[in-house]
mmCIF file of C-alpha atoms (C1' of nucleotides) in Angstrom:
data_model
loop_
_atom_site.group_PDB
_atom_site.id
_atom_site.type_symbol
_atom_site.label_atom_id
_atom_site.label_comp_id
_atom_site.label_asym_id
_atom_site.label_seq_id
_atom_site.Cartn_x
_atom_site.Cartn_y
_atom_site.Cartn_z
ATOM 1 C CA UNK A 1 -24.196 -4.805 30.506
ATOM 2 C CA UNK A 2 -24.018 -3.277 33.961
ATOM 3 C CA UNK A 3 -21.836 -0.583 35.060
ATOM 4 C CA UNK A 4 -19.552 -2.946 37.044
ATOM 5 C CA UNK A 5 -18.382 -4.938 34.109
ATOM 6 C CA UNK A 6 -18.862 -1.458 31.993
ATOM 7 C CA UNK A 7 -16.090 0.266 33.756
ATOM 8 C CA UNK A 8 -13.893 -3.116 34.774
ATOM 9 C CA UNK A 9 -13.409 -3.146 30.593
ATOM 10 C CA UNK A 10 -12.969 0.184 30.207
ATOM 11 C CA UNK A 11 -9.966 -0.291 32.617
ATOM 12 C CA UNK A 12 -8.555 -3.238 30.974
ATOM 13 C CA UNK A 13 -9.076 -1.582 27.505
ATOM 14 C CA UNK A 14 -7.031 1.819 28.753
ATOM 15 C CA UNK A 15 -4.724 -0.465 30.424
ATOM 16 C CA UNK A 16 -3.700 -2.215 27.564
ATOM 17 C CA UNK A 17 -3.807 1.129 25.108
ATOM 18 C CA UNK A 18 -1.888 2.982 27.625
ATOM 19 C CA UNK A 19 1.045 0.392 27.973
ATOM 20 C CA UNK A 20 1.645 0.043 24.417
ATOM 21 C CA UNK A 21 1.953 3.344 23.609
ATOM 22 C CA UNK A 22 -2.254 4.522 22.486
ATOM 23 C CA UNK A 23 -4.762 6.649 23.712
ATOM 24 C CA UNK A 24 -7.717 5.498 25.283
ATOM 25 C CA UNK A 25 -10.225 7.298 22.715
ATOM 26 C CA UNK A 26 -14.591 7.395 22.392
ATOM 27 C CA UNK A 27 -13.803 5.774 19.079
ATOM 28 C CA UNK A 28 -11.830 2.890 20.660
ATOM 29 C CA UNK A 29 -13.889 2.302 23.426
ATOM 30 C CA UNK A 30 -17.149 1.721 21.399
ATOM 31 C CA UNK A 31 -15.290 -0.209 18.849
ATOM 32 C CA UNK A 32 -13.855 -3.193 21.445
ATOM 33 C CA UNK A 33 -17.217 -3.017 23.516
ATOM 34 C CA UNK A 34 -19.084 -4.033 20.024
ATOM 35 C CA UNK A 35 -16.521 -6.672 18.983
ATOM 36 C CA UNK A 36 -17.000 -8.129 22.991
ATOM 37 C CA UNK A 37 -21.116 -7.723 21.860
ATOM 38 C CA UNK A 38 -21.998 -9.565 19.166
ATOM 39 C CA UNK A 39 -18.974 -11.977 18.559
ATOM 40 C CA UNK A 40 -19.450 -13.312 15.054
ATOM 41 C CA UNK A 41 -16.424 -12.011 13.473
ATOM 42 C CA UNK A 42 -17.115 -9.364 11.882
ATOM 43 C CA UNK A 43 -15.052 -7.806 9.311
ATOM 44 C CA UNK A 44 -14.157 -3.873 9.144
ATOM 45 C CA UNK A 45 -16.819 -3.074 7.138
ATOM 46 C CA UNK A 46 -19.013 -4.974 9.374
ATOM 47 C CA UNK A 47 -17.760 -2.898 12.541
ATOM 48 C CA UNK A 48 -18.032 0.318 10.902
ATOM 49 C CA UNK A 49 -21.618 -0.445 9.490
ATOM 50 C CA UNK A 50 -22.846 -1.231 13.473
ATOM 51 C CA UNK A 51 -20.516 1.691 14.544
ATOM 52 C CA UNK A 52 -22.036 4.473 12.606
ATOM 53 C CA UNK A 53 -25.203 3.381 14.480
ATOM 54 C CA UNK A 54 -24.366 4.763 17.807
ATOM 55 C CA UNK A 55 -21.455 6.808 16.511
ATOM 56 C CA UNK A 56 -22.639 8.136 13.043
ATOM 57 C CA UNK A 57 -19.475 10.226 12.237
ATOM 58 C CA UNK A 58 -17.249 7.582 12.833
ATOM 59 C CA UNK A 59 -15.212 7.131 9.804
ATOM 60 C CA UNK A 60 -13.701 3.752 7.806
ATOM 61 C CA UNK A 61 -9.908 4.921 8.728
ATOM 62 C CA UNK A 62 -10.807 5.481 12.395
ATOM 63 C CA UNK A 63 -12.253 2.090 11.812
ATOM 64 C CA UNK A 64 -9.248 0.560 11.040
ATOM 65 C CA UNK A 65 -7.131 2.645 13.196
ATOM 66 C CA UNK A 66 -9.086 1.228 16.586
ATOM 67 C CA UNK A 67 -9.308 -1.927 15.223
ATOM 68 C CA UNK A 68 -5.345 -2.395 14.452
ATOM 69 C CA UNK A 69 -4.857 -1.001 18.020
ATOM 70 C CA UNK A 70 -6.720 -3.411 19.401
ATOM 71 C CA UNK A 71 -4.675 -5.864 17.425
ATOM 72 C CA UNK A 72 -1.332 -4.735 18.761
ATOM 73 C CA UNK A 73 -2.149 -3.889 22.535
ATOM 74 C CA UNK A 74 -3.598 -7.512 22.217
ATOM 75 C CA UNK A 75 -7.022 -7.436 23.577
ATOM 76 C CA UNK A 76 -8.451 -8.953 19.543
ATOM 77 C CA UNK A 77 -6.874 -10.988 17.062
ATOM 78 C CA UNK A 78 -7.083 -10.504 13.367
ATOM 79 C CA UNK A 79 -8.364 -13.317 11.568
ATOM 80 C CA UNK A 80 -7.576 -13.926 7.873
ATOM 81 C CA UNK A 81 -9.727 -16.898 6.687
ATOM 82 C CA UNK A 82 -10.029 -16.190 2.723
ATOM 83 C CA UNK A 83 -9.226 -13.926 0.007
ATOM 84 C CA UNK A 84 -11.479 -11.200 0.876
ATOM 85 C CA UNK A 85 -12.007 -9.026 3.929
ATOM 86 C CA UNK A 86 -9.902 -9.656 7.233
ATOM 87 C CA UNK A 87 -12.199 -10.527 10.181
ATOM 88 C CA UNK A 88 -11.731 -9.109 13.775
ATOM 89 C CA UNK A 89 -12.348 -12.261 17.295
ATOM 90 C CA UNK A 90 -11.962 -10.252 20.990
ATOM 91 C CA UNK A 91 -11.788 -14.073 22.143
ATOM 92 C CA UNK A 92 -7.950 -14.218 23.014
ATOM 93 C CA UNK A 93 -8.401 -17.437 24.789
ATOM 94 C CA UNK A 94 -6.311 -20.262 23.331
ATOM 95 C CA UNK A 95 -8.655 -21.431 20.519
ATOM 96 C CA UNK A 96 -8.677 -22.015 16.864
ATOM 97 C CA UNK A 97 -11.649 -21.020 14.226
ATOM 98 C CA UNK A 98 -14.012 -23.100 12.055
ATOM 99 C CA UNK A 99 -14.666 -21.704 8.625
ATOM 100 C CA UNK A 100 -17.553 -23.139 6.755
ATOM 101 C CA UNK A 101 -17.015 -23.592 2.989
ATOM 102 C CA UNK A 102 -20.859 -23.491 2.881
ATOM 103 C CA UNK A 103 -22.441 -20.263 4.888
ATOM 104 C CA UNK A 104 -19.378 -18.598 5.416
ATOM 105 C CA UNK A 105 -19.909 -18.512 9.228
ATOM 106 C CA UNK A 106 -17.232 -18.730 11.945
ATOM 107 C CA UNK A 107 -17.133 -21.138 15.113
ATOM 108 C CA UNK A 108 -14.525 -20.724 17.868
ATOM 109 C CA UNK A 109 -13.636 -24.183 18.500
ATOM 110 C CA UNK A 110 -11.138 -25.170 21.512
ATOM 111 C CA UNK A 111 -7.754 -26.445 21.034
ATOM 112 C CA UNK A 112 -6.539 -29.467 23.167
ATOM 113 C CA UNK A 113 -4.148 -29.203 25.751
ATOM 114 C CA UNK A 114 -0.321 -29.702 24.631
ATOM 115 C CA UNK A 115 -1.454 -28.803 20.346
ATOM 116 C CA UNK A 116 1.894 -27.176 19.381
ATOM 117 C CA UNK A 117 4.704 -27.608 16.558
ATOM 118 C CA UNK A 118 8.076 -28.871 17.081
ATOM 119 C CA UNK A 119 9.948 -25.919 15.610
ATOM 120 C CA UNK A 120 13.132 -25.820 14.041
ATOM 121 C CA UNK A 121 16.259 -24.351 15.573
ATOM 122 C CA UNK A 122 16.186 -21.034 15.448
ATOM 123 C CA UNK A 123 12.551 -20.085 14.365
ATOM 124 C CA UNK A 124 10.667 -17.889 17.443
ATOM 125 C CA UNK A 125 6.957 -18.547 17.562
ATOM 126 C CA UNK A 126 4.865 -15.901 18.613
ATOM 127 C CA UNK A 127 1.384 -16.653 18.041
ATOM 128 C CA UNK A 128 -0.212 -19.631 16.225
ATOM 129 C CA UNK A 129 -3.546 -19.553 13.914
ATOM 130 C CA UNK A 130 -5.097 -22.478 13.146
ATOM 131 C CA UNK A 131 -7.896 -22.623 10.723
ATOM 132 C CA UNK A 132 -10.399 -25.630 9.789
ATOM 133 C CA UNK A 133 -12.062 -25.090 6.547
ATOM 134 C CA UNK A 134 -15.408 -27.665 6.146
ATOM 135 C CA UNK A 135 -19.181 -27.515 6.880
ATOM 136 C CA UNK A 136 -20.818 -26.670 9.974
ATOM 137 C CA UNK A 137 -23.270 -28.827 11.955
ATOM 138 C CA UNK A 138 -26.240 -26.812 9.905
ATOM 139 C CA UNK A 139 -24.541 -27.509 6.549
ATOM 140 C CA UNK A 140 -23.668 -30.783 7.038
ATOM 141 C CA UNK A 141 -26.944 -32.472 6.411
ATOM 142 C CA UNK A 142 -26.268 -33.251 2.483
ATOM 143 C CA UNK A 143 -27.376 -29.977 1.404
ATOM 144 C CA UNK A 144 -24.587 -28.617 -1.868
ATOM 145 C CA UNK B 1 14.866 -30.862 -15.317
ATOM 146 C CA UNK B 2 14.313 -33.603 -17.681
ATOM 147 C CA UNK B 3 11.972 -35.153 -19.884
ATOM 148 C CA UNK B 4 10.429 -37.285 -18.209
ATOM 149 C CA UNK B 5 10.129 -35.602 -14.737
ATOM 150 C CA UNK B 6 8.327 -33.138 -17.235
ATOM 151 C CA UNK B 7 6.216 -35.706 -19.104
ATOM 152 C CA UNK B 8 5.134 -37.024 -15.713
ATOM 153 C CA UNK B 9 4.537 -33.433 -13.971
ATOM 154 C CA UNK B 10 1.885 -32.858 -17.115
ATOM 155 C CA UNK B 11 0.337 -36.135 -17.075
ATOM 156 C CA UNK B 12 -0.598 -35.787 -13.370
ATOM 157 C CA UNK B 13 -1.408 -32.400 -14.010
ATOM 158 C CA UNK B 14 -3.209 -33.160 -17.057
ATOM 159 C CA UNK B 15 -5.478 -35.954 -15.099
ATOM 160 C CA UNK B 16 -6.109 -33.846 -12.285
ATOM 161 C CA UNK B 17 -7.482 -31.135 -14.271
ATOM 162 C CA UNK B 18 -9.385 -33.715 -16.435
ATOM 163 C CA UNK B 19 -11.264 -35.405 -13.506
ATOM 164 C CA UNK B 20 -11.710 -32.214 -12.240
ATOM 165 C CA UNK B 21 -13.790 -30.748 -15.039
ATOM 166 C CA UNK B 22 -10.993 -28.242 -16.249
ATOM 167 C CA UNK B 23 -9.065 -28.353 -19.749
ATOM 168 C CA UNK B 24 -5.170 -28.708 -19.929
ATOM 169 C CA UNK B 25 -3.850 -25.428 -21.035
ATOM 170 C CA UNK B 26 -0.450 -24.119 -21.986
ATOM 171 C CA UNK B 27 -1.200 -21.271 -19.472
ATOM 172 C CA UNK B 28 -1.936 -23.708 -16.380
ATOM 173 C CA UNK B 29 0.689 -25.967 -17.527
ATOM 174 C CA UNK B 30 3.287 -23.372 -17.501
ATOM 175 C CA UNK B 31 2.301 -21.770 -14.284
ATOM 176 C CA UNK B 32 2.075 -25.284 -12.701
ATOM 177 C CA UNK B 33 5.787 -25.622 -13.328
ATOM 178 C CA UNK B 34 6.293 -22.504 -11.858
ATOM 179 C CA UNK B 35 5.213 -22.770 -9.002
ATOM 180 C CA UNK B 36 6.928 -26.184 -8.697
ATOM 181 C CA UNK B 37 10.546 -24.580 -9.784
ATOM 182 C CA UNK B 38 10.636 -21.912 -6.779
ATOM 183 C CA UNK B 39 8.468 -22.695 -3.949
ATOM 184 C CA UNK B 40 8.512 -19.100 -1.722
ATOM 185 C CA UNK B 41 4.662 -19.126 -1.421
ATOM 186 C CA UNK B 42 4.464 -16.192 -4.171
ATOM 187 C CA UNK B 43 1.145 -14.269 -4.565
ATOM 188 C CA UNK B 44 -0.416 -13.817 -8.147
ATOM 189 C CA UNK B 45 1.035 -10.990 -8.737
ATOM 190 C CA UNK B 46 4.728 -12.732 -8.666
ATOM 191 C CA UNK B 47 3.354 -15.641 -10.695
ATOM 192 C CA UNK B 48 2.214 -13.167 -13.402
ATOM 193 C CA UNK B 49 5.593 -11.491 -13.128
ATOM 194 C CA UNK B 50 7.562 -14.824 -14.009
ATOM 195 C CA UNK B 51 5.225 -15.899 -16.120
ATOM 196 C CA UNK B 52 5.296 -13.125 -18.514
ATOM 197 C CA UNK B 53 9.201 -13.928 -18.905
ATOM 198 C CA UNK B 54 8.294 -17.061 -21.087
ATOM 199 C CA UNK B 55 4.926 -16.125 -21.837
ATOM 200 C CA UNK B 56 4.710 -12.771 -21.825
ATOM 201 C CA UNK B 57 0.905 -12.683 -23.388
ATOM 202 C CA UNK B 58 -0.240 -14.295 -19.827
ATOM 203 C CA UNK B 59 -2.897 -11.774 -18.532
ATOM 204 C CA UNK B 60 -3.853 -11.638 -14.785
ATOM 205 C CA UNK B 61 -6.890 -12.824 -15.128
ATOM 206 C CA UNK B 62 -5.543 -16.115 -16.420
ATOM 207 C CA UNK B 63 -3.004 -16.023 -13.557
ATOM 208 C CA UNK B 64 -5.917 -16.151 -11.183
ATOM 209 C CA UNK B 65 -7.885 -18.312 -13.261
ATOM 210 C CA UNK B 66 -5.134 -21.065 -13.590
ATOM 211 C CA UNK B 67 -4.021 -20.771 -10.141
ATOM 212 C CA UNK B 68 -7.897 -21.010 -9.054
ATOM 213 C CA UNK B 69 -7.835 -24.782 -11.254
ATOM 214 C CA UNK B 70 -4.802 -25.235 -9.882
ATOM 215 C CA UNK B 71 -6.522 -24.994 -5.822
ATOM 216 C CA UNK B 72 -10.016 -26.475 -6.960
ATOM 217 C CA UNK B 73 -7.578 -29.928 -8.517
ATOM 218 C CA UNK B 74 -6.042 -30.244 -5.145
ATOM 219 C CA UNK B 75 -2.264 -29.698 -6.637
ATOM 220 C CA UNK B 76 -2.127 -26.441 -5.120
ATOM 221 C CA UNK B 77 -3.214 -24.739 -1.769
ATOM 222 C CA UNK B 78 -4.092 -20.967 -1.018
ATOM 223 C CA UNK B 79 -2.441 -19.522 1.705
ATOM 224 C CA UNK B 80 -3.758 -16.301 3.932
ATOM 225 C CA UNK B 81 -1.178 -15.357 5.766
ATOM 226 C CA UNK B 82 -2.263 -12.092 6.993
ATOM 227 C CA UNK B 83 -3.993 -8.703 5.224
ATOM 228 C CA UNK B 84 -3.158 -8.652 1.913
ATOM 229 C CA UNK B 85 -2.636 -11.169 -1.476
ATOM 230 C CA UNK B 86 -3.133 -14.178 -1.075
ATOM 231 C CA UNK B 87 -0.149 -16.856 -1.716
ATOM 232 C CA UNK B 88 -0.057 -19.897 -3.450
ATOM 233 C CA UNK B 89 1.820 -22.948 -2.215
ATOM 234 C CA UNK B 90 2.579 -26.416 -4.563
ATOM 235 C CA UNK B 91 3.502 -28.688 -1.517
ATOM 236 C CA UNK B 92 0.318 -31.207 -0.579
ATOM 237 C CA UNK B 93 2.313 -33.065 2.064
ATOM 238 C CA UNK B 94 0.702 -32.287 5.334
ATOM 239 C CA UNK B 95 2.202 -29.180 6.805
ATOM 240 C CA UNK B 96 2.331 -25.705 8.220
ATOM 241 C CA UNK B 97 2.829 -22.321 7.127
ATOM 242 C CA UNK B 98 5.559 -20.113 9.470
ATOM 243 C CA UNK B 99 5.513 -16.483 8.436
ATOM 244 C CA UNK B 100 8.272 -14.277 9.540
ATOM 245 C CA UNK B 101 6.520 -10.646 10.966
ATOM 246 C CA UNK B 102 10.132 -9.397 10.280
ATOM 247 C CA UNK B 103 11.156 -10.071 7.016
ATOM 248 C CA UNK B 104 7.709 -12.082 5.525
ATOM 249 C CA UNK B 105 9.506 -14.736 3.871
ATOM 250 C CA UNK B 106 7.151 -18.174 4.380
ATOM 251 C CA UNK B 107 8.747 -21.461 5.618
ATOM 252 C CA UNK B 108 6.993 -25.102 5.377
ATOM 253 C CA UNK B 109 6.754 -26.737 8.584
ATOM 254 C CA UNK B 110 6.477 -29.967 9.080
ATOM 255 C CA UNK B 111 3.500 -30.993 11.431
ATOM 256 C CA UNK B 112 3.762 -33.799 14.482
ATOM 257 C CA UNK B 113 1.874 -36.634 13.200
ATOM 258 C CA UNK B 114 -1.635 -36.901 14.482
ATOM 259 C CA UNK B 115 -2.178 -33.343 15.354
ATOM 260 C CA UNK B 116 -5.898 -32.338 14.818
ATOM 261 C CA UNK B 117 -8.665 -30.714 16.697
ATOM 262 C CA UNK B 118 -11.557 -32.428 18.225
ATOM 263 C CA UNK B 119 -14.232 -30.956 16.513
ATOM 264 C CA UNK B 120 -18.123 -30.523 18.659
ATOM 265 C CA UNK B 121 -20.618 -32.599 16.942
ATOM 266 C CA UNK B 122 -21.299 -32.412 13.150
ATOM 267 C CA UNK B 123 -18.351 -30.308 12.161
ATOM 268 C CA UNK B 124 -17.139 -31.745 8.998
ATOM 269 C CA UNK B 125 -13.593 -30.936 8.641
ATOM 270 C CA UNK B 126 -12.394 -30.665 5.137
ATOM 271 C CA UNK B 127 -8.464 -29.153 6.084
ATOM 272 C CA UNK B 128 -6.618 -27.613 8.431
ATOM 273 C CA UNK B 129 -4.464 -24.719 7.847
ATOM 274 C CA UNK B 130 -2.008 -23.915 10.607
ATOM 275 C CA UNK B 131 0.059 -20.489 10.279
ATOM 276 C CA UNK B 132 2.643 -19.675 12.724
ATOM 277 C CA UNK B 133 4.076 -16.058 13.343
ATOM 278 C CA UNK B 134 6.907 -15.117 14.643
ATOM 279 C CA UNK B 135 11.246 -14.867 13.764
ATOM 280 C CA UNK B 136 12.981 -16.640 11.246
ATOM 281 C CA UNK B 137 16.382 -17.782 11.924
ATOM 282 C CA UNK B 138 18.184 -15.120 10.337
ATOM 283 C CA UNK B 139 15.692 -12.377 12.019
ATOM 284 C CA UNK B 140 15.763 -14.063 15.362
ATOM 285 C CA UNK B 141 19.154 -12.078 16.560
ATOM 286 C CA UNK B 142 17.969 -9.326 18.103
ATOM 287 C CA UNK B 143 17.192 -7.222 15.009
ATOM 288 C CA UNK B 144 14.406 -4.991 14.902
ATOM 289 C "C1'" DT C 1 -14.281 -31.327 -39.451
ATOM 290 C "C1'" DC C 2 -17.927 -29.196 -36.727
ATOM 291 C "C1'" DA C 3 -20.289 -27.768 -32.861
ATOM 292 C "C1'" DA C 4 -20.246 -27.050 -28.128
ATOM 293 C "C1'" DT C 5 -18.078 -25.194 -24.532
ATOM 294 C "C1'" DA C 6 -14.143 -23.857 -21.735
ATOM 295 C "C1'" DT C 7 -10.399 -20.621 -21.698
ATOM 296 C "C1'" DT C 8 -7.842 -16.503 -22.585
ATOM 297 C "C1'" DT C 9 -7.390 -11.688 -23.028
ATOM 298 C "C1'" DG C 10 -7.473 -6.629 -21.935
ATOM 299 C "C1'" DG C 11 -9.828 -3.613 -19.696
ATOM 300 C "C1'" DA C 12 -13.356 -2.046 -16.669
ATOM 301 C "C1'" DA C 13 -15.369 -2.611 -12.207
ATOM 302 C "C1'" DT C 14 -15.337 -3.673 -7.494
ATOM 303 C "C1'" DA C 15 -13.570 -4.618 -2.916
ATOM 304 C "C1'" DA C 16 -10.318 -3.988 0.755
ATOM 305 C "C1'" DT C 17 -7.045 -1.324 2.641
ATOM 306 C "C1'" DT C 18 -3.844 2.447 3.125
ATOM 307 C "C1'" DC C 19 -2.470 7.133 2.677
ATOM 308 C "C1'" DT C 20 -2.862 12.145 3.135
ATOM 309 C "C1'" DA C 21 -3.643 16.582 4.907
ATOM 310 C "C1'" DA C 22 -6.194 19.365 7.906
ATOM 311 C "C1'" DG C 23 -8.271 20.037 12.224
ATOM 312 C "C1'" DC C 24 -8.978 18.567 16.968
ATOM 313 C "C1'" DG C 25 -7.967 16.771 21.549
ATOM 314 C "C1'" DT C 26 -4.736 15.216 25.202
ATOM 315 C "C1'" DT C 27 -0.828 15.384 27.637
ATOM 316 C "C1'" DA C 28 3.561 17.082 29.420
ATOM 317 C "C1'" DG C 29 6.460 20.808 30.502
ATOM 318 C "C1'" DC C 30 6.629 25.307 31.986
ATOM 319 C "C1'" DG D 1 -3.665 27.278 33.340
ATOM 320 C "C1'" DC D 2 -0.894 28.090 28.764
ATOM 321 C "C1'" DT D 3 1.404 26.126 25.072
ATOM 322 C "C1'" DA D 4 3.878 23.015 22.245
ATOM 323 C "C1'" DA D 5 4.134 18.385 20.770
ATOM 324 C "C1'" DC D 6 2.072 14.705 19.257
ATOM 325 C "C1'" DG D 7 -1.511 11.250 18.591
ATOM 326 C "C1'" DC D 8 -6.162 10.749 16.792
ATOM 327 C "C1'" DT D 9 -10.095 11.473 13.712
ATOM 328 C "C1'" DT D 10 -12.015 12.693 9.511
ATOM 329 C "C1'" DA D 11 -13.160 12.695 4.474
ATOM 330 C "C1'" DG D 12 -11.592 11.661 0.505
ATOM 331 C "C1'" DA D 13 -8.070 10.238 -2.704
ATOM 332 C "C1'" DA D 14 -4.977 6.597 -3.885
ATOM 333 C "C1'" DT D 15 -3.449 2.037 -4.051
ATOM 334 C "C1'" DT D 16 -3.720 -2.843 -4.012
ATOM 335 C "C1'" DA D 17 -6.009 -7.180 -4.780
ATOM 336 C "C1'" DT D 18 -9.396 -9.459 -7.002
ATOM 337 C "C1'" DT D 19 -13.380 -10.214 -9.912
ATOM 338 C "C1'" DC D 20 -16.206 -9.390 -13.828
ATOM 339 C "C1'" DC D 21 -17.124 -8.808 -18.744
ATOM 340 C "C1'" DA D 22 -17.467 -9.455 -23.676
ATOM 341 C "C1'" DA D 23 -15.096 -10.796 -27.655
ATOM 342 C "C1'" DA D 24 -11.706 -13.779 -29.678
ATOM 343 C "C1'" DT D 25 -9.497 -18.245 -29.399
ATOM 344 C "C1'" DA D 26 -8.448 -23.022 -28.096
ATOM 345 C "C1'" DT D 27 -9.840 -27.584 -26.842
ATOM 346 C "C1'" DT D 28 -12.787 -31.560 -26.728
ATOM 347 C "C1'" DG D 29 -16.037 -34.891 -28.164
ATOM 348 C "C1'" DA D 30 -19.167 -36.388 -31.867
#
DNA sequence: TCAATATTTGGAATAATTCTAAGCGTTAGC
DNA sequence: GCTAACGCTTAGAATTATTCCAAATATTGA
């Protein structure tokens, strides 16, 4: 990444702390610029593990901490797909995920124009998940 | 409810589980009609609770075992709301999941008919599960 | 009825997350 | 710039949710 789109995310990221009441922090920083990195949503352990590489005494709570801030200043969206570990997607474009059953892997798959649910009266929406449990093009091919 | 609502609830029950490769049990037939008789999405911890009141041997590992059976017989569906227990959810009619951030009580939704996502080439969609956040009714008025 | 096998049970083990207390760093007011 | 207030980080303990295990029991098919 160059230095341009470096500091044009470090922006943003403050930004977004700032106006909902964080502090722009080292830990917080290096944890959204490796969810923007490798986007295969990872779960907190996941983050921490690749973390603690450039950051060694990063700890699991920090972990957790950055992560739920970047939750609530809305720059990542928390992604519960299964019992089991909650998984972390910086992608806040309108989109939906793709579980497969088979390899556990997650796609980000568009959502057409218009997708919404009648609600209703008196119910306020904030944010819709959609989830598609199945097999993915590379586990599709008959294999159990 | 009466006899035969009940005689009919087990046969079905006792089919699915059949064709299924699962055994009818006393355990799964009890917390089958539990989660029938009050359907607020409860996690596995509230199915052990009320099912200890009638059979109050039920361990928790039989909770999750039955309510596993239950999922894998397609007369049940898991729900992941958010961080947390999972909760479990008797109605198979097509619908959504709305989850109040305020007060986390769980509402079925109806869903528009034909809603889906266009999937890229050789996705294999097996479900969809659509969760909506936001207000319930009676924490839409301005409460905290 | 018997044998085979699935299920149940309680408890231990593991996984995921949250909490706690102490120390540190930033920020705002002086 | 100094200081108080407060948010953040840390390690580790605690809690919550789920899974695993081995022994006893129940169910099914022959």
């Amino acid at each position: 990444m160059n230095t341009t789109e470096h500091l044009a995310r470090n922006e943003r990221l403050s930004e977004r702390l700032t106006t909902s009441g964080f502090r722009f922090t080292p830990q917080r920083e290096h944890v959204y610029a490796l969810l923007l990195q490798k986007r295969d949503h990872p779960t907190a352990e996941e983050v921490f593990i690749r973390a603690k590489r450039v950051m060694p005494d990063i700890s699991m709570a920090t972990v957790y901490n950055c992560l739920d801030a970047l939750v609530k200043c809305g720059l990542a969206r928390q992604v519960t797909l299964e019992r089991g570990a909650a998984r972390f997607c910086p992608n806040m474009q309108e989109h939906c995920h793709f579980y497969c059953d088979n390899c556990e892997s997650v796609f980000d798959i568009g959502l057409p124009a218009g997708a919404g649910v009648p609600l209703p009266k008196g119910f306020r929406a904030e944010r819709f998940d959609v989830t598609i449990h199945g097999r993915c093009p590379a586990c599709s091919n008959g294999k159990k």
